[in-house]
Amino acid sequence: MDETARENIDVEAIMAEIRADVKARGIVDDIPGFKGCGAGAGDGCDRQLEAMEQSYMLLCDLQFSNNPVKRFIQRLVCRTARFYVEPLAQEQSAYNEHTLWTLRESARRIETLEARVAALEAKLSEQRQ
């Protein structure tokens, strides 16, 4: 697209058209967004991701009772169940870790895109003046 064609695009008219189309289709205006994530979000999303980071690893270790009989029974049950539970816990921990990485990466990309949108909006308002 050449420069003259870019200058003739009326963004407000296009947005008004889109809004009218959305309204005509009856699409609700309360679509979930990314409020709390991204640039300027402060600690909302970051705090949740940090909490997830602290607890994504599942542990199979138990604290045993001081009573010798109870301790024996607990150890016996733990040893017999460990071969079944431990692989599941490892798989779940790996899944949690990948999910956490994906969420962090998504939040980083959202911040980058929000910064780009802000820069483009500033450039657009600059060109209008």
PDB file of C-alpha atoms in Angstrom:
ATOM      1  CA  MET A   1       0.000   0.000   0.000  1.00  0.00           C
ATOM      2  CA  ASP A   2       1.423   3.395  -0.909  1.00  0.00           C
ATOM      3  CA  GLU A   3       1.530   6.486   1.333  1.00  0.00           C
ATOM      4  CA  THR A   4      -1.512   8.239  -0.194  1.00  0.00           C
ATOM      5  CA  ALA A   5      -3.676   5.164   0.277  1.00  0.00           C
ATOM      6  CA  ARG A   6      -2.591   4.894   3.919  1.00  0.00           C
ATOM      7  CA  GLU A   7      -3.470   8.514   4.564  1.00  0.00           C
ATOM      8  CA  ASN A   8      -6.985   8.060   3.146  1.00  0.00           C
ATOM      9  CA  ILE A   9      -7.934   5.271   5.566  1.00  0.00           C
ATOM     10  CA  ASP A  10     -10.500   6.474   8.074  1.00  0.00           C
ATOM     11  CA  VAL A  11      -9.866   4.343  11.155  1.00  0.00           C
ATOM     12  CA  GLU A  12     -12.762   5.883  13.080  1.00  0.00           C
ATOM     13  CA  ALA A  13     -15.212   5.010  10.296  1.00  0.00           C
ATOM     14  CA  ILE A  14     -13.936   1.437  10.222  1.00  0.00           C
ATOM     15  CA  MET A  15     -14.230   1.153  14.020  1.00  0.00           C
ATOM     16  CA  ALA A  16     -17.770   2.623  13.901  1.00  0.00           C
ATOM     17  CA  GLU A  17     -18.655  -0.007  11.287  1.00  0.00           C
ATOM     18  CA  ILE A  18     -17.247  -2.784  13.447  1.00  0.00           C
ATOM     19  CA  ARG A  19     -19.074  -1.519  16.535  1.00  0.00           C
ATOM     20  CA  ALA A  20     -22.362  -1.345  14.601  1.00  0.00           C
ATOM     21  CA  ASP A  21     -21.828  -4.889  13.314  1.00  0.00           C
ATOM     22  CA  VAL A  22     -21.085  -6.173  16.822  1.00  0.00           C
ATOM     23  CA  LYS A  23     -24.177  -4.420  18.182  1.00  0.00           C
ATOM     24  CA  ALA A  24     -26.352  -5.757  15.352  1.00  0.00           C
ATOM     25  CA  ARG A  25     -25.220  -9.312  16.056  1.00  0.00           C
ATOM     26  CA  GLY A  26     -26.108  -8.922  19.723  1.00  0.00           C
ATOM     27  CA  ILE A  27     -22.628  -9.685  20.945  1.00  0.00           C
ATOM     28  CA  VAL A  28     -22.290  -8.694  24.586  1.00  0.00           C
ATOM     29  CA  ASP A  29     -19.898  -5.982  25.611  1.00  0.00           C
ATOM     30  CA  ASP A  30     -18.617  -7.781  28.710  1.00  0.00           C
ATOM     31  CA  ILE A  31     -16.200 -10.092  26.910  1.00  0.00           C
ATOM     32  CA  PRO A  32     -13.409 -11.179  29.287  1.00  0.00           C
ATOM     33  CA  GLY A  33     -10.144  -9.421  28.678  1.00  0.00           C
ATOM     34  CA  PHE A  34      -6.678  -9.310  30.104  1.00  0.00           C
ATOM     35  CA  LYS A  35      -7.350  -6.776  32.835  1.00  0.00           C
ATOM     36  CA  GLY A  36      -4.718  -7.210  35.500  1.00  0.00           C
ATOM     37  CA  CYS A  37      -2.144  -8.551  33.080  1.00  0.00           C
ATOM     38  CA  GLY A  38       0.306  -6.726  30.930  1.00  0.00           C
ATOM     39  CA  ALA A  39       1.894  -3.309  31.015  1.00  0.00           C
ATOM     40  CA  GLY A  40       0.993  -1.220  34.014  1.00  0.00           C
ATOM     41  CA  ALA A  41      -0.812  -4.090  35.670  1.00  0.00           C
ATOM     42  CA  GLY A  42       1.349  -3.785  38.717  1.00  0.00           C
ATOM     43  CA  ASP A  43       1.292  -6.878  40.832  1.00  0.00           C
ATOM     44  CA  GLY A  44      -2.105  -8.366  39.871  1.00  0.00           C
ATOM     45  CA  CYS A  45      -1.064 -10.929  37.295  1.00  0.00           C
ATOM     46  CA  ASP A  46       2.556 -11.050  38.448  1.00  0.00           C
ATOM     47  CA  ARG A  47       1.519 -11.897  42.003  1.00  0.00           C
ATOM     48  CA  GLN A  48      -0.613 -14.811  40.754  1.00  0.00           C
ATOM     49  CA  LEU A  49       2.198 -16.126  38.569  1.00  0.00           C
ATOM     50  CA  GLU A  50       4.650 -15.907  41.465  1.00  0.00           C
ATOM     51  CA  ALA A  51       2.234 -17.857  43.670  1.00  0.00           C
ATOM     52  CA  MET A  52       1.951 -20.506  40.973  1.00  0.00           C
ATOM     53  CA  GLU A  53       5.730 -20.621  40.690  1.00  0.00           C
ATOM     54  CA  GLN A  54       5.998 -21.389  44.387  1.00  0.00           C
ATOM     55  CA  SER A  55       3.609 -24.342  44.264  1.00  0.00           C
ATOM     56  CA  TYR A  56       3.745 -25.935  40.819  1.00  0.00           C
ATOM     57  CA  MET A  57       5.860 -28.898  42.030  1.00  0.00           C
ATOM     58  CA  LEU A  58       3.940 -31.772  43.644  1.00  0.00           C
ATOM     59  CA  LEU A  59       5.718 -33.557  46.469  1.00  0.00           C
ATOM     60  CA  CYS A  60       5.053 -37.129  47.559  1.00  0.00           C
ATOM     61  CA  ASP A  61       6.875 -36.925  50.875  1.00  0.00           C
ATOM     62  CA  LEU A  62       4.851 -37.261  54.040  1.00  0.00           C
ATOM     63  CA  GLN A  63       5.652 -36.429  57.624  1.00  0.00           C
ATOM     64  CA  PHE A  64       5.225 -39.486  59.748  1.00  0.00           C
ATOM     65  CA  SER A  65       3.666 -39.729  63.168  1.00  0.00           C
ATOM     66  CA  ASN A  66       5.760 -40.075  66.338  1.00  0.00           C
ATOM     67  CA  ASN A  67       3.792 -43.147  67.366  1.00  0.00           C
ATOM     68  CA  PRO A  68       5.869 -46.205  66.280  1.00  0.00           C
ATOM     69  CA  VAL A  69       2.842 -48.281  65.221  1.00  0.00           C
ATOM     70  CA  LYS A  70       1.322 -45.431  63.224  1.00  0.00           C
ATOM     71  CA  ARG A  71       4.704 -44.646  61.706  1.00  0.00           C
ATOM     72  CA  PHE A  72       5.125 -48.289  60.600  1.00  0.00           C
ATOM     73  CA  ILE A  73       1.676 -48.337  58.975  1.00  0.00           C
ATOM     74  CA  GLN A  74       2.246 -44.957  57.328  1.00  0.00           C
ATOM     75  CA  ARG A  75       5.605 -46.051  55.919  1.00  0.00           C
ATOM     76  CA  LEU A  76       4.136 -49.322  54.666  1.00  0.00           C
ATOM     77  CA  VAL A  77       1.249 -47.565  52.895  1.00  0.00           C
ATOM     78  CA  CYS A  78       3.569 -44.882  51.540  1.00  0.00           C
ATOM     79  CA  ARG A  79       6.032 -47.415  50.105  1.00  0.00           C
ATOM     80  CA  THR A  80       3.316 -49.486  48.471  1.00  0.00           C
ATOM     81  CA  ALA A  81       1.599 -46.463  46.938  1.00  0.00           C
ATOM     82  CA  ARG A  82       4.779 -44.612  45.911  1.00  0.00           C
ATOM     83  CA  PHE A  83       5.332 -46.639  42.722  1.00  0.00           C
ATOM     84  CA  TYR A  84       1.879 -45.515  41.540  1.00  0.00           C
ATOM     85  CA  VAL A  85       1.661 -41.974  42.909  1.00  0.00           C
ATOM     86  CA  GLU A  86       5.184 -40.708  42.212  1.00  0.00           C
ATOM     87  CA  PRO A  87       5.047 -40.994  38.380  1.00  0.00           C
ATOM     88  CA  LEU A  88       1.677 -39.234  38.373  1.00  0.00           C
ATOM     89  CA  ALA A  89       3.037 -36.456  40.568  1.00  0.00           C
ATOM     90  CA  GLN A  90       6.057 -36.058  38.276  1.00  0.00           C
ATOM     91  CA  GLU A  91       3.840 -35.854  35.197  1.00  0.00           C
ATOM     92  CA  GLN A  92       1.561 -33.321  36.886  1.00  0.00           C
ATOM     93  CA  SER A  93       4.551 -31.258  38.021  1.00  0.00           C
ATOM     94  CA  ALA A  94       5.929 -31.230  34.469  1.00  0.00           C
ATOM     95  CA  TYR A  95       2.536 -30.149  33.140  1.00  0.00           C
ATOM     96  CA  ASN A  96       2.304 -27.418  35.787  1.00  0.00           C
ATOM     97  CA  GLU A  97       5.785 -26.185  34.874  1.00  0.00           C
ATOM     98  CA  HIS A  98       4.944 -26.003  31.159  1.00  0.00           C
ATOM     99  CA  THR A  99       1.669 -24.236  31.909  1.00  0.00           C
ATOM    100  CA  LEU A 100       3.443 -21.714  34.113  1.00  0.00           C
ATOM    101  CA  TRP A 101       6.043 -21.076  31.404  1.00  0.00           C
ATOM    102  CA  THR A 102       3.262 -20.561  28.841  1.00  0.00           C
ATOM    103  CA  LEU A 103       1.445 -18.104  31.108  1.00  0.00           C
ATOM    104  CA  ARG A 104       4.641 -16.127  31.751  1.00  0.00           C
ATOM    105  CA  GLU A 105       5.411 -16.037  28.024  1.00  0.00           C
ATOM    106  CA  SER A 106       1.835 -14.939  27.260  1.00  0.00           C
ATOM    107  CA  ALA A 107       2.042 -12.156  29.851  1.00  0.00           C
ATOM    108  CA  ARG A 108       5.360 -11.020  28.359  1.00  0.00           C
ATOM    109  CA  ARG A 109       3.875 -10.954  24.867  1.00  0.00           C
ATOM    110  CA  ILE A 110       0.810  -9.070  26.076  1.00  0.00           C
ATOM    111  CA  GLU A 111       3.061  -6.423  27.617  1.00  0.00           C
ATOM    112  CA  THR A 112       5.010  -6.136  24.355  1.00  0.00           C
ATOM    113  CA  LEU A 113       1.829  -5.823  22.301  1.00  0.00           C
ATOM    114  CA  GLU A 114       0.327  -3.263  24.691  1.00  0.00           C
ATOM    115  CA  ALA A 115       3.486  -1.189  24.387  1.00  0.00           C
ATOM    116  CA  ARG A 116       3.320  -1.416  20.590  1.00  0.00           C
ATOM    117  CA  VAL A 117      -0.368  -0.419  20.571  1.00  0.00           C
ATOM    118  CA  ALA A 118       0.368   2.540  22.850  1.00  0.00           C
ATOM    119  CA  ALA A 119       3.205   3.644  20.574  1.00  0.00           C
ATOM    120  CA  LEU A 120       1.012   3.320  17.481  1.00  0.00           C
ATOM    121  CA  GLU A 121      -1.832   5.228  19.154  1.00  0.00           C
ATOM    122  CA  ALA A 122       0.597   7.999  20.096  1.00  0.00           C
ATOM    123  CA  LYS A 123       1.914   8.088  16.538  1.00  0.00           C
ATOM    124  CA  LEU A 124      -1.641   8.188  15.153  1.00  0.00           C
ATOM    125  CA  SER A 125      -2.702  11.046  17.431  1.00  0.00           C
ATOM    126  CA  GLU A 126       0.530  12.846  16.502  1.00  0.00           C
ATOM    127  CA  GLN A 127      -0.276  12.515  12.796  1.00  0.00           C
ATOM    128  CA  ARG A 128      -3.831  13.780  13.317  1.00  0.00           C
ATOM    129  CA  GLN A 129      -2.539  17.007  14.808  1.00  0.00           C
TER     130      GLN A 129
END
